[in-house]
Tab-separated table of C-alpha atoms in Angstrom:
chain	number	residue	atom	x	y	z
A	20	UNK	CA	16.760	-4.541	-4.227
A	21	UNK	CA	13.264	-6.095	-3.731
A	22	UNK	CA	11.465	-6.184	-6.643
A	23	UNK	CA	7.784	-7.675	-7.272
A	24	UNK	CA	5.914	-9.138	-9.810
A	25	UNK	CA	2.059	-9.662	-9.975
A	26	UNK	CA	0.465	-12.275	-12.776
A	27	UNK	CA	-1.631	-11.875	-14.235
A	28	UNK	CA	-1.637	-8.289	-14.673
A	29	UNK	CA	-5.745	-8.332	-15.761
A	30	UNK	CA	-8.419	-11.291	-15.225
A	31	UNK	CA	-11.942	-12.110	-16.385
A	32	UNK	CA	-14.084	-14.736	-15.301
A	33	UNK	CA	-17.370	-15.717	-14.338
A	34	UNK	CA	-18.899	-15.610	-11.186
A	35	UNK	CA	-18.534	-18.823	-9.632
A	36	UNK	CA	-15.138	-19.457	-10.636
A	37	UNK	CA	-12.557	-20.348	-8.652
A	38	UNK	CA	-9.232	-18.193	-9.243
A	39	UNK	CA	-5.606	-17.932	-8.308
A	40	UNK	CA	-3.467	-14.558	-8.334
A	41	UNK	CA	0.222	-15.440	-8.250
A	42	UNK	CA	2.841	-13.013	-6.685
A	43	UNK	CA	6.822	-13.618	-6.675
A	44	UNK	CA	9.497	-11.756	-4.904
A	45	UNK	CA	13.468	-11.713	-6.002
A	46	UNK	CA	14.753	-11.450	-2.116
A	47	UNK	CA	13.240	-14.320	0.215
A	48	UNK	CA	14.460	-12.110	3.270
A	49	UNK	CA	11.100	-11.288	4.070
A	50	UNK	CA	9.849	-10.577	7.489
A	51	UNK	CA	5.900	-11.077	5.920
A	52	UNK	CA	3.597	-11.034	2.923
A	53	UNK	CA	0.541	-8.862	2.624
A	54	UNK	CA	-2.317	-9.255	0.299
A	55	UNK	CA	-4.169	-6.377	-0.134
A	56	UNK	CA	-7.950	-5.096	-2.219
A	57	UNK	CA	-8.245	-1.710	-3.861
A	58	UNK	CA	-11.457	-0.654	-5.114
A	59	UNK	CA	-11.532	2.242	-7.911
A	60	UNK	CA	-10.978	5.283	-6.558
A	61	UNK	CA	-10.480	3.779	-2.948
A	62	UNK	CA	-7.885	3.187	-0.390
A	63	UNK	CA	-6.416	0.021	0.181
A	64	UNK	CA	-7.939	-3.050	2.234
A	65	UNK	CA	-5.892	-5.663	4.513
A	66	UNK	CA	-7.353	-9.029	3.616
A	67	UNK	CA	-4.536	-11.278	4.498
A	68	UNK	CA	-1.057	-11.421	6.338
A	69	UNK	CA	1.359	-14.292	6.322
A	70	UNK	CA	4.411	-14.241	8.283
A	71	UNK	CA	7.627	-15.599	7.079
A	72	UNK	CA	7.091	-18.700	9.089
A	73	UNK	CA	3.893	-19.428	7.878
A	74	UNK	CA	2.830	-21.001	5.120
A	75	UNK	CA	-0.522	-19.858	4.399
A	76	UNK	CA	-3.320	-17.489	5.941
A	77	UNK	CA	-7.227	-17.944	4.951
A	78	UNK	CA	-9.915	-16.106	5.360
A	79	UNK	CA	-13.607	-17.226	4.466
A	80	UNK	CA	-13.382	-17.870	0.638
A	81	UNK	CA	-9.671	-16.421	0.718
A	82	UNK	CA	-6.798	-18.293	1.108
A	83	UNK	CA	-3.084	-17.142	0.371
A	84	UNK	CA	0.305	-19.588	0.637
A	85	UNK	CA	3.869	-18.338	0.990
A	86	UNK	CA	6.835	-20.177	-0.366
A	87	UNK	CA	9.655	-17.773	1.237
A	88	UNK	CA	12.258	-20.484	-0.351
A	89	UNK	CA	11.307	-20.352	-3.860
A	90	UNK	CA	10.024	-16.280	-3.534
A	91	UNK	CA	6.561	-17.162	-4.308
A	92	UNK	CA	2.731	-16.417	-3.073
A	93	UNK	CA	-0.943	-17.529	-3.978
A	94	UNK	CA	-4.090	-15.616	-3.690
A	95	UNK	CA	-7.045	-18.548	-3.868
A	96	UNK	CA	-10.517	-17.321	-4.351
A	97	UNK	CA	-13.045	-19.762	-4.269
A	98	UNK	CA	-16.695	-19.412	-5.863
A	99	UNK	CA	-15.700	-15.913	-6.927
A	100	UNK	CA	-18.475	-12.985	-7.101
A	101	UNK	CA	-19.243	-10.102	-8.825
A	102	UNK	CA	-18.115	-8.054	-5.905
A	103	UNK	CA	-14.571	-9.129	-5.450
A	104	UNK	CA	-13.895	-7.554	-8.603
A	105	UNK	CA	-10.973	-5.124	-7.938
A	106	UNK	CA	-7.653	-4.778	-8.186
A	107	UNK	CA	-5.240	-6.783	-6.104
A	108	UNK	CA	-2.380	-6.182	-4.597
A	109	UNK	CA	0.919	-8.079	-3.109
A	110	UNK	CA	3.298	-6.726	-0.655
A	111	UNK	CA	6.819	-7.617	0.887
A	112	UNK	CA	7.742	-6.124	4.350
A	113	UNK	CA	11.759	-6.130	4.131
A	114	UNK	CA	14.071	-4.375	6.429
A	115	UNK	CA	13.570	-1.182	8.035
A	116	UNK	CA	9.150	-1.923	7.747
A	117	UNK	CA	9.157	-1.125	4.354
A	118	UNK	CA	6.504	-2.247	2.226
A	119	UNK	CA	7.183	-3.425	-1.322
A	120	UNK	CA	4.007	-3.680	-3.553
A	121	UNK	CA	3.470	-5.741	-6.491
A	122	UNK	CA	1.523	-3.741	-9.580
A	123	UNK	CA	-1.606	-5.538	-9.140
A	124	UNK	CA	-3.611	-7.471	-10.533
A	125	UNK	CA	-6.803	-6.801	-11.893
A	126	UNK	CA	-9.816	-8.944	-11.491
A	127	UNK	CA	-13.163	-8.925	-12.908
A	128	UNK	CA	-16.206	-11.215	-12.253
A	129	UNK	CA	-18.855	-10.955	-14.504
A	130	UNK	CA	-22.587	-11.917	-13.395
B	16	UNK	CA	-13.695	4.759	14.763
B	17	UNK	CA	-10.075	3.336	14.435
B	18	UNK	CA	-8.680	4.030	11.188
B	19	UNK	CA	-5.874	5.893	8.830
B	20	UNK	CA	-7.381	9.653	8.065
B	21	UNK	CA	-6.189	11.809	5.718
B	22	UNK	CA	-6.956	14.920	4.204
B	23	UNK	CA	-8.267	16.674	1.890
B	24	UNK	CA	-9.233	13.450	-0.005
B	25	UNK	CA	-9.037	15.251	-3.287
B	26	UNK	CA	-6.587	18.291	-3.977
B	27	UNK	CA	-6.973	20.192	-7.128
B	28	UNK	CA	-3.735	23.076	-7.562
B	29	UNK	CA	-1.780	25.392	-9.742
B	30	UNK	CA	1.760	24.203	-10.701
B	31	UNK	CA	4.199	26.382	-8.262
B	32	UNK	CA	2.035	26.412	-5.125
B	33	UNK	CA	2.694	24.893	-2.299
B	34	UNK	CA	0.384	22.093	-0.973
B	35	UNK	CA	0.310	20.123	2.751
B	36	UNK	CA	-1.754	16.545	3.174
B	37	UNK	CA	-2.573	15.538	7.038
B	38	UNK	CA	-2.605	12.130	8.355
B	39	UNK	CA	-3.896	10.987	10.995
B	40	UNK	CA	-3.827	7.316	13.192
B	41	UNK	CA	-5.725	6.619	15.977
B	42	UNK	CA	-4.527	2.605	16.264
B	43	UNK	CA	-1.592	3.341	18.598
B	44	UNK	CA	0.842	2.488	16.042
B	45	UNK	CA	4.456	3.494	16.116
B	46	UNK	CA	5.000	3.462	12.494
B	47	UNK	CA	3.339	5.816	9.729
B	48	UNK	CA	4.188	5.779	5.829
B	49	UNK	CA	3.600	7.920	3.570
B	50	UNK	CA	3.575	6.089	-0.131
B	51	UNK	CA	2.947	7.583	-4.178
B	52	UNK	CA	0.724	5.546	-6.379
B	53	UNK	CA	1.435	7.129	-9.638
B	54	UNK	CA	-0.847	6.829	-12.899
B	55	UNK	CA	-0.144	3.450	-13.686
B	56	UNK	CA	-1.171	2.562	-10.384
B	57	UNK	CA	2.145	1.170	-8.809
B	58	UNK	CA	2.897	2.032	-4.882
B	59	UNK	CA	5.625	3.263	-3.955
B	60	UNK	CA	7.464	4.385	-0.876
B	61	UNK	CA	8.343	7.897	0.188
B	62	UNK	CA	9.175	8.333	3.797
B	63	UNK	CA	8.339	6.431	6.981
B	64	UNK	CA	8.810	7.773	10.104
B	65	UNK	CA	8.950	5.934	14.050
B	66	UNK	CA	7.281	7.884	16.724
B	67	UNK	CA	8.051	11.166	15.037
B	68	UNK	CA	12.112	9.919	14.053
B	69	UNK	CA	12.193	9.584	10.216
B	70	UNK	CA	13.580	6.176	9.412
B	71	UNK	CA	12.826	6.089	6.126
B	72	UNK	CA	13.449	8.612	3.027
B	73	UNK	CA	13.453	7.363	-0.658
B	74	UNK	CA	14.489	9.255	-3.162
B	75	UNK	CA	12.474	12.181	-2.903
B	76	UNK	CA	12.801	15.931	-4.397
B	77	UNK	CA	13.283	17.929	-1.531
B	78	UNK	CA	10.347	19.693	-1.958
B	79	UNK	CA	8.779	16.908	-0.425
B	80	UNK	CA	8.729	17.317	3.076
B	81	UNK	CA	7.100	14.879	5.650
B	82	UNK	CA	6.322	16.431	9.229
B	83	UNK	CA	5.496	14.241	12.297
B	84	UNK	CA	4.338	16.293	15.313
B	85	UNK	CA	3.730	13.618	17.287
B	86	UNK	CA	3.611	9.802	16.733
B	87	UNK	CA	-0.211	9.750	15.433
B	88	UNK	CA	0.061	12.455	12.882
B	89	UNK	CA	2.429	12.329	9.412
B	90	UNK	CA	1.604	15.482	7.536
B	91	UNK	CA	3.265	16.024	3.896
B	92	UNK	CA	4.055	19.172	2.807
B	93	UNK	CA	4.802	19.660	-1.037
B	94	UNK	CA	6.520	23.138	-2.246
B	95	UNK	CA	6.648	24.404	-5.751
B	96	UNK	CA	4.043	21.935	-6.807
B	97	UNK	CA	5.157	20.265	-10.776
B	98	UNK	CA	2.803	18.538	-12.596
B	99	UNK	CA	4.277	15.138	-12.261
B	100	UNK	CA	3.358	15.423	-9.023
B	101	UNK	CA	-0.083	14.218	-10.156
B	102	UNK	CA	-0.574	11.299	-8.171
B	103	UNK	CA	-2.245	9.605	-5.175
B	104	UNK	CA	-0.885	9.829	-1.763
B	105	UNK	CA	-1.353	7.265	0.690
B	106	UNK	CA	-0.443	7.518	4.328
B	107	UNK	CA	-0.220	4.199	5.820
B	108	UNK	CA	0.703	3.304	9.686
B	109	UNK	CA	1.899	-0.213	11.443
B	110	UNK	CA	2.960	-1.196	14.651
B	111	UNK	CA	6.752	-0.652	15.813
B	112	UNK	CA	9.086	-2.852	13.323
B	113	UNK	CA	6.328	-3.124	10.461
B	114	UNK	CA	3.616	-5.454	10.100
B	115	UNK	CA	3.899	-7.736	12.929
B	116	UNK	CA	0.997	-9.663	13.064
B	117	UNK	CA	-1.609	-7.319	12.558
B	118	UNK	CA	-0.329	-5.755	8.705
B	119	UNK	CA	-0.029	-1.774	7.274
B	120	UNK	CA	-3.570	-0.506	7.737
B	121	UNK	CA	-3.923	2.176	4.814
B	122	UNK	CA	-5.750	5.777	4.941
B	123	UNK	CA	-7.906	5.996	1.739
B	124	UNK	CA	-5.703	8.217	0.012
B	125	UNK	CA	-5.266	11.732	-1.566
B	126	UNK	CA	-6.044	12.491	-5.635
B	127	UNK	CA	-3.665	15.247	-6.185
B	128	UNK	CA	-3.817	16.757	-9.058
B	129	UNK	CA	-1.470	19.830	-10.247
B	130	UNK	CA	-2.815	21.882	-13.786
C-alpha cells in the first residue's frame, strides 16, 4: 500500500526566503508525482507534474525533483512571498489513476 | 470556462437525510474522482469512475453512492447522512489512465456539514 509522507508538516519564514518542502513515497511504482496548492477554504491548484521518467519540472520560481529510486520529491521555492503562503500538497498516481496525497505541508511567509 | 464544477459549494443538513453533490467537467476527460478531505485535512479516495464504468471503489459505507450519467458528470449521492460525514468533498477528473501529462485538475470542493 502507498503511503505518503509530507515534512515538514508546518513552516514559517520570511519573505524572501528560499524554501524546500520534501515529500517521500514507500512504493517507487509510480506512473507520476503531482504537487499541488490549497488555499483556506479553497479547492486544490495543479502547480507541477513530473512523470516517472523525469527528474524534475519547474515553473517560474517553482521547481520540484523526483527521485523514483530512493521514493523521494522536492518542492524549491525561491525568493518566497507573502502570497504563496498555503498549504501544500504531494501526490502519487499508482495503478488504476489513483491519486495518493501526502498531508501537507503548511507554509507561511511573513512580510 | 474549462474547469471541475461542483455543487452546492457548501451543504449544511440534519443527521438521517439524504444528500446528492453534482460534478461537473467540461475538459474532455475520461476520468472523474470523487475524494474526502476529512478534518485534519488529509485526501482521500472514494470512487473513480472511466467514462461512466466505476473503476474505482474504496472502502466506502454503502450509503455512499457515486452516479455517472455520462462521462462529464460524477454526482454523489449520500443516504442516511451521520455526522462523521462532516467533511469536504472533492470531485476531481483526468484524462484516460490518470494524469498523463497534463495532472488531476480539482473542482473546488463541497463543505458538508451534518448537525
Amino acid at each position: 500500500k502507498q503511503e505518503v509522507t509530507q515534512i515538514p508538516a508546518a513552516l514559517s519564514v520570511p519573505e524572501g526566503e528560499n524554501l524546500v518542502l520534501n515529500c517521500s513515497f514507500t512504493d517507487s511504482a509510480i506512473y507520476n508525482l503531482q504537487w499541488f496548492r490549497q488555499d483556506p477554504g479553497k479547492g486544490l491548484t495543479s502547480l507541477l507534474l513530473i512523470q516517472s521518467s523525469q527528474r524534475e519540472q519547474t515553473s517560474g520560481r517553482l521547481n520540484a525533483s523526483l527521485d523514483k529510486s530512493s521514493g523521494r520529491s522536492t518542492l524549491y521555492i525561491a525568493a518566497s512571498q507573502p502570497g504563496d503562503s498555503a498549504t501544500y500538497l504531494c501526490a502519487v498516481q499508482t495503478s488504476g489513476s489513483r491519486l495518493t496525497f501526502g498531508e501537507g505541508t503548511q507554509l507561511t511567509v511573513n512580510p | 470556462d474549462t474547469a471541475v464544477s461542483q455543487t452546492p459549494k457548501y451543504l449544511v443538513t440534519q443527521m438521517g437525510n439524504d444528500k446528492s453533490i453534482k460534478c461537473e467537467q467540461n475538459l474532455g476527460h475520461d476520468t472523474m474522482y470523487w475524494y474526502k478531505q476529512d478534518s485534519k485535512k488529509f485526501l482521500k479516495i472514494m470512487f473513480s469512475y472511466n467514462n461512466k464504468e466505476l473503476i474505482i471503489n474504496e472502502t466506502v459505507p454503502n450509503r455512499f453512492s457515486p452516479k455517472s450519467p455520462d462521462k462529464a458528470h460524477l454526482n454523489l449521492h449520500i443516504n442516511s447522512l451521520e455526522l462523521g460525514d462532516s467533511a469536504v468533498y472533492f470531485c476531481a477528473s483526468s484524462p484516460l489512465g490518470g494524469g498523463g501529462n497534463y495532472g488531476y485538475t480539482f473542482g473546488s470542493g463541497t463543505r458538508l456539514t451534518v448537525v
